mmCIF file of C-alpha atoms in Angstrom:
data_model
loop_
_atom_site.group_PDB
_atom_site.id
_atom_site.type_symbol
_atom_site.label_atom_id
_atom_site.label_comp_id
_atom_site.label_asym_id
_atom_site.label_seq_id
_atom_site.Cartn_x
_atom_site.Cartn_y
_atom_site.Cartn_z
ATOM 1 C CA GLN A 37 -0.170 0.090 0.048
ATOM 2 C CA TYR A 38 3.127 2.294 1.194
ATOM 3 C CA LEU A 39 3.933 2.207 -2.823
ATOM 4 C CA ALA A 40 1.209 2.070 -4.331
ATOM 5 C CA TYR A 41 0.292 6.337 -2.076
ATOM 6 C CA THR A 42 4.006 7.369 -2.746
ATOM 7 C CA VAL A 43 3.364 6.407 -6.671
ATOM 8 C CA GLY A 44 1.022 8.074 -6.500
ATOM 9 C CA GLY A 45 -1.118 9.356 -10.537
ATOM 10 C CA GLN A 46 -2.909 5.773 -12.509
ATOM 11 C CA VAL A 47 -2.687 3.212 -9.982
ATOM 12 C CA LYS A 48 -4.915 -0.483 -9.932
ATOM 13 C CA VAL A 49 -5.079 -2.824 -7.444
ATOM 14 C CA TYR A 50 -5.491 -6.556 -8.224
ATOM 15 C CA GLU A 51 -6.555 -7.924 -4.403
ATOM 16 C CA CYS A 52 -8.865 -11.053 -4.439
ATOM 17 C CA GLU A 53 -9.340 -10.958 0.092
ATOM 18 C CA GLY A 54 -9.884 -7.378 0.821
ATOM 19 C CA THR A 55 -10.999 -5.125 3.420
ATOM 20 C CA PRO A 56 -12.975 -2.010 2.292
ATOM 21 C CA GLU A 57 -10.417 -0.634 4.491
ATOM 22 C CA ASP A 58 -8.304 -2.302 3.026
ATOM 23 C CA TRP A 59 -5.898 0.481 -1.415
ATOM 24 C CA GLN A 60 -8.662 3.286 0.140
ATOM 25 C CA GLY A 61 -9.164 5.672 -3.119
ATOM 26 C CA LEU A 62 -7.505 3.727 -5.867
ATOM 27 C CA GLU A 63 -9.358 0.836 -8.855
ATOM 28 C CA VAL A 64 -9.894 -2.161 -6.418
ATOM 29 C CA ILE A 65 -10.978 -5.555 -9.086
ATOM 30 C CA GLY A 66 -11.830 -8.756 -7.488
ATOM 31 C CA LYS A 67 -12.894 -8.154 -4.050
ATOM 32 C CA GLY A 68 -14.273 -10.837 -1.951
ATOM 33 C CA GLU A 69 -12.156 -13.729 -4.496
ATOM 34 C CA ASN A 70 -14.254 -11.716 -7.907
ATOM 35 C CA TRP A 71 -11.669 -14.370 -9.959
ATOM 36 C CA ASN A 72 -14.014 -13.729 -13.436
ATOM 37 C CA ALA A 73 -13.549 -9.317 -12.323
ATOM 38 C CA ILE A 74 -9.492 -9.837 -12.611
ATOM 39 C CA ALA A 75 -9.857 -11.922 -15.656
ATOM 40 C CA ALA A 76 -11.590 -9.375 -17.309
ATOM 41 C CA GLY A 77 -9.183 -6.445 -15.836
ATOM 42 C CA MET A 78 -6.158 -8.590 -16.862
ATOM 43 C CA GLN A 79 -7.374 -8.717 -21.290
ATOM 44 C CA ASP A 80 -9.021 -4.836 -20.266
ATOM 45 C CA ASP A 81 -4.950 -4.963 -19.380
ATOM 46 C CA LEU A 82 -3.433 -7.654 -22.701
ATOM 47 C CA ASP A 83 -5.785 -4.375 -24.533
ATOM 48 C CA ASP A 84 -4.092 -1.455 -22.897
ATOM 49 C CA LEU A 85 -0.589 -2.854 -23.130
ATOM 50 C CA SER A 86 -1.317 -3.643 -27.076
ATOM 51 C CA ASN A 87 -2.268 0.702 -27.743
ATOM 52 C CA GLN A 88 0.060 1.812 -26.004
ATOM 53 C CA MET A 89 3.083 -0.498 -28.297
ATOM 54 C CA ARG A 90 0.988 0.631 -31.137
ATOM 55 C CA ILE A 91 1.409 4.731 -30.609
ATOM 56 C CA ARG A 92 5.145 3.453 -29.938
ATOM 57 C CA ASN A 93 5.800 2.073 -32.745
ATOM 58 C CA GLU A 94 3.392 5.334 -34.732
ATOM 59 C CA GLN A 95 4.187 8.221 -32.138
ATOM 60 C CA GLY A 96 7.413 6.842 -30.658
ATOM 61 C CA ASP A 97 8.464 7.015 -26.938
ATOM 62 C CA ARG A 98 7.546 10.855 -26.104
ATOM 63 C CA ALA A 99 3.574 9.774 -26.855
ATOM 64 C CA LEU A 100 4.076 7.889 -24.223
ATOM 65 C CA GLU A 101 4.661 10.677 -21.030
ATOM 66 C CA GLY A 102 2.121 11.296 -18.088
ATOM 67 C CA SER A 103 0.597 8.222 -18.794
ATOM 68 C CA GLU A 104 1.631 5.690 -16.916
ATOM 69 C CA LYS A 105 0.454 2.667 -14.895
ATOM 70 C CA VAL A 106 1.430 0.755 -12.486
ATOM 71 C CA ILE A 107 -0.636 -2.837 -12.360
ATOM 72 C CA ILE A 108 -0.665 -4.279 -7.990
ATOM 73 C CA CYS A 109 -1.467 -7.882 -7.769
ATOM 74 C CA GLU A 110 -2.073 -8.895 -4.163
ATOM 75 C CA GLU A 111 -0.828 -12.918 -4.233
ATOM 76 C CA TYR A 112 -0.009 -13.551 -8.012
ATOM 77 C CA PRO A 113 0.873 -16.926 -7.157
ATOM 78 C CA GLU A 114 -2.564 -17.837 -6.945
ATOM 79 C CA MET A 115 -3.616 -16.625 -10.385
ATOM 80 C CA PRO A 116 -2.314 -19.068 -12.281
ATOM 81 C CA SER A 117 -4.254 -21.191 -11.441
ATOM 82 C CA LYS A 118 -8.082 -19.078 -11.196
ATOM 83 C CA VAL A 119 -7.917 -16.778 -13.543
ATOM 84 C CA PRO A 120 -5.910 -17.880 -17.320
ATOM 85 C CA GLU A 121 -5.211 -15.162 -18.235
ATOM 86 C CA SER A 122 -3.108 -14.594 -15.640
ATOM 87 C CA GLU A 123 -0.376 -15.688 -17.579
ATOM 88 C CA GLU A 124 0.013 -14.447 -21.004
ATOM 89 C CA TRP A 125 -0.357 -11.122 -18.725
ATOM 90 C CA LEU A 126 2.283 -11.384 -16.903
ATOM 91 C CA ALA A 127 4.740 -12.571 -19.705
ATOM 92 C CA ARG A 128 3.860 -9.434 -21.584
ATOM 93 C CA HIS A 129 4.092 -7.152 -19.250
ATOM 94 C CA ALA A 130 7.370 -8.468 -17.606
ATOM 95 C CA ARG A 131 8.822 -8.298 -22.153
ATOM 96 C CA ARG A 132 6.468 -4.864 -23.013
ATOM 97 C CA GLY A 133 5.634 -2.922 -19.025
ATOM 98 C CA ARG A 134 7.748 -0.683 -19.470
ATOM 99 C CA LYS A 135 7.926 -0.081 -22.517
ATOM 100 C CA ALA A 136 4.261 0.969 -22.366
ATOM 101 C CA ARG A 137 4.891 2.765 -18.922
ATOM 102 C CA ARG A 138 2.631 -0.409 -17.643
ATOM 103 C CA PHE A 139 4.855 -0.913 -13.965
ATOM 104 C CA THR A 140 3.657 -3.794 -12.381
ATOM 105 C CA ILE A 141 4.048 -5.098 -9.105
ATOM 106 C CA LEU A 142 3.562 -9.188 -8.060
ATOM 107 C CA LEU A 143 3.150 -8.753 -4.143
ATOM 108 C CA SER A 144 3.680 -12.796 -2.853
ATOM 109 C CA GLN A 145 4.532 -14.444 0.548
ATOM 110 C CA TYR A 146 7.026 -16.790 -1.597
ATOM 111 C CA ASP A 147 10.396 -16.637 -3.182
ATOM 112 C CA ARG A 148 10.138 -19.334 -5.400
ATOM 113 C CA VAL A 149 10.113 -18.214 -8.873
ATOM 114 C CA ALA A 150 7.578 -21.269 -9.666
ATOM 115 C CA ALA A 151 5.396 -19.582 -7.198
ATOM 116 C CA TRP A 152 4.331 -17.385 -10.549
ATOM 117 C CA GLY A 153 4.240 -18.997 -12.880
ATOM 118 C CA LEU A 154 8.016 -18.020 -13.969
ATOM 119 C CA GLU A 155 10.008 -22.056 -13.637
ATOM 120 C CA GLY A 156 12.398 -21.969 -16.522
ATOM 121 C CA LYS A 157 11.653 -18.471 -17.710
ATOM 122 C CA SER A 158 14.535 -16.686 -16.382
ATOM 123 C CA ASP A 159 14.084 -14.248 -18.988
ATOM 124 C CA LEU A 160 10.332 -12.834 -17.491
ATOM 125 C CA ALA A 161 11.379 -13.398 -13.682
ATOM 126 C CA ASP A 162 14.863 -10.606 -14.482
ATOM 127 C CA ALA A 163 12.519 -8.117 -15.237
ATOM 128 C CA PHE A 164 11.740 -8.140 -11.964
ATOM 129 C CA TRP A 165 13.257 -6.183 -8.779
ATOM 130 C CA ARG A 166 12.316 -8.474 -5.043
ATOM 131 C CA VAL A 167 12.078 -6.556 -2.066
ATOM 132 C CA ARG A 168 12.713 -8.883 0.605
ATOM 133 C CA LEU A 169 11.898 -7.993 3.922
ATOM 134 C CA GLY A 170 11.542 -9.598 7.778
ATOM 135 C CA ARG A 171 12.200 -13.239 7.328
ATOM 136 C CA LYS A 172 12.643 -13.759 3.740
ATOM 137 C CA ALA A 173 15.553 -11.357 3.941
ATOM 138 C CA ILE A 174 17.408 -13.084 6.732
ATOM 139 C CA SER A 175 17.173 -16.650 4.791
ATOM 140 C CA HIS A 176 18.244 -15.396 1.497
ATOM 141 C CA ALA A 177 21.122 -13.329 3.730
ATOM 142 C CA LYS A 178 22.417 -16.608 5.165
ATOM 143 C CA SER A 179 21.528 -17.852 1.017
ATOM 144 C CA LEU A 180 24.263 -15.565 0.509
ATOM 145 C CA LYS A 181 25.991 -16.492 3.237
ATOM 146 C CA ASN A 182 27.143 -12.735 4.615
ATOM 147 C CA ASP A 183 27.148 -12.585 7.659
ATOM 148 C CA ALA A 184 27.409 -8.796 8.103
ATOM 149 C CA LEU A 185 24.274 -8.574 6.106
ATOM 150 C CA ILE A 186 22.540 -10.613 8.016
ATOM 151 C CA ALA A 187 23.068 -8.809 11.160
ATOM 152 C CA TRP A 188 22.789 -6.030 9.329
ATOM 153 C CA LEU A 189 18.245 -7.316 8.997
ATOM 154 C CA LYS A 190 17.769 -8.181 12.389
ATOM 155 C CA LYS A 191 19.116 -4.894 13.892
ATOM 156 C CA ASP A 192 16.047 -2.929 12.886
ATOM 157 C CA ARG A 193 12.803 -4.078 11.050
ATOM 158 C CA SER A 194 12.722 -1.462 8.632
ATOM 159 C CA HIS A 195 15.937 -3.009 6.961
ATOM 160 C CA CYS A 196 14.962 -5.445 3.703
ATOM 161 C CA LEU A 197 17.308 -6.452 0.414
ATOM 162 C CA LEU A 198 16.245 -4.587 -2.816
ATOM 163 C CA ASP A 199 17.457 -7.835 -5.187
ATOM 164 C CA ASP A 200 20.798 -8.690 -2.776
ATOM 165 C CA THR A 201 21.245 -4.703 -1.967
ATOM 166 C CA PRO A 202 20.529 -3.864 1.613
ATOM 167 C CA CYS A 203 17.432 -1.140 1.609
ATOM 168 C CA LYS A 204 15.410 0.486 4.934
ATOM 169 C CA LEU A 205 12.248 0.756 3.667
ATOM 170 C CA PRO A 206 10.530 4.598 5.741
ATOM 171 C CA SER A 207 9.572 3.678 9.502
ATOM 172 C CA TYR A 208 5.515 2.329 10.075
ATOM 173 C CA ARG A 209 4.401 5.701 11.105
ATOM 174 C CA GLU A 210 5.731 7.453 7.584
ATOM 175 C CA MET A 211 4.445 4.445 6.106
ATOM 176 C CA LYS A 212 1.048 5.096 7.732
ATOM 177 C CA SER A 213 0.693 8.666 7.158
ATOM 178 C CA VAL A 214 1.412 8.341 3.217
ATOM 179 C CA THR A 215 -1.087 5.713 3.259
ATOM 180 C CA THR A 216 -3.900 7.726 4.500
ATOM 181 C CA ARG A 217 -3.362 10.891 3.679
ATOM 182 C CA PRO A 218 -5.247 11.964 0.209
ATOM 183 C CA PHE A 219 -4.409 10.502 -3.041
ATOM 184 C CA SER A 220 -1.643 12.193 -4.916
ATOM 185 C CA ASN A 221 -0.217 12.905 -8.037
ATOM 186 C CA GLN A 222 3.786 12.093 -7.735
ATOM 187 C CA GLU A 223 6.849 10.499 -10.534
ATOM 188 C CA ILE A 224 7.214 7.270 -10.780
ATOM 189 C CA VAL A 225 9.442 5.237 -9.210
ATOM 190 C CA PRO A 226 12.194 4.786 -11.395
ATOM 191 C CA GLN A 227 12.039 0.766 -12.904
ATOM 192 C CA LYS A 228 14.512 -1.920 -13.673
ATOM 193 C CA THR A 229 15.930 -1.463 -16.903
ATOM 194 C CA GLY A 230 18.416 -3.274 -19.132
#
């Protein structure tokens, strides 16, 4: 939620389990396990992505300035088994999203690409940064055999990893103030390239 409200602009959220208090002020699709609404929304996203690429191909990158959209998918690993469109949705956004100014955030309790339906598709998996929090960050640091990083992560709950890089989140109070203030337009956060 902090990322959604910090990014501002156009933000769309796929959330099958949310409460009325979650994601206030944002377009939310799928509450109450409405898989048909999510499927329709993802098909709309695919059509939108094609349209964005058509505009880019005909008029260039500048024609897309100001059209940025962030799409957040809560508990993405559940999507492939419930929403057939989700696999094409993820693959096309991973390959073309940045060029079309469509940026995706996948939320998951699982750190394995198999859980996202990306097993054997390292080109797609590499299109995403992984933000690891709490025990997931510590477990990953252990896999890196980095004792100093493990100690740093344990020192403060706001410490996390952005892929393998140490990162510090804002305090809970700062995050909460962003998620409770009126929605505003701000710049898009930097995206992974290459």
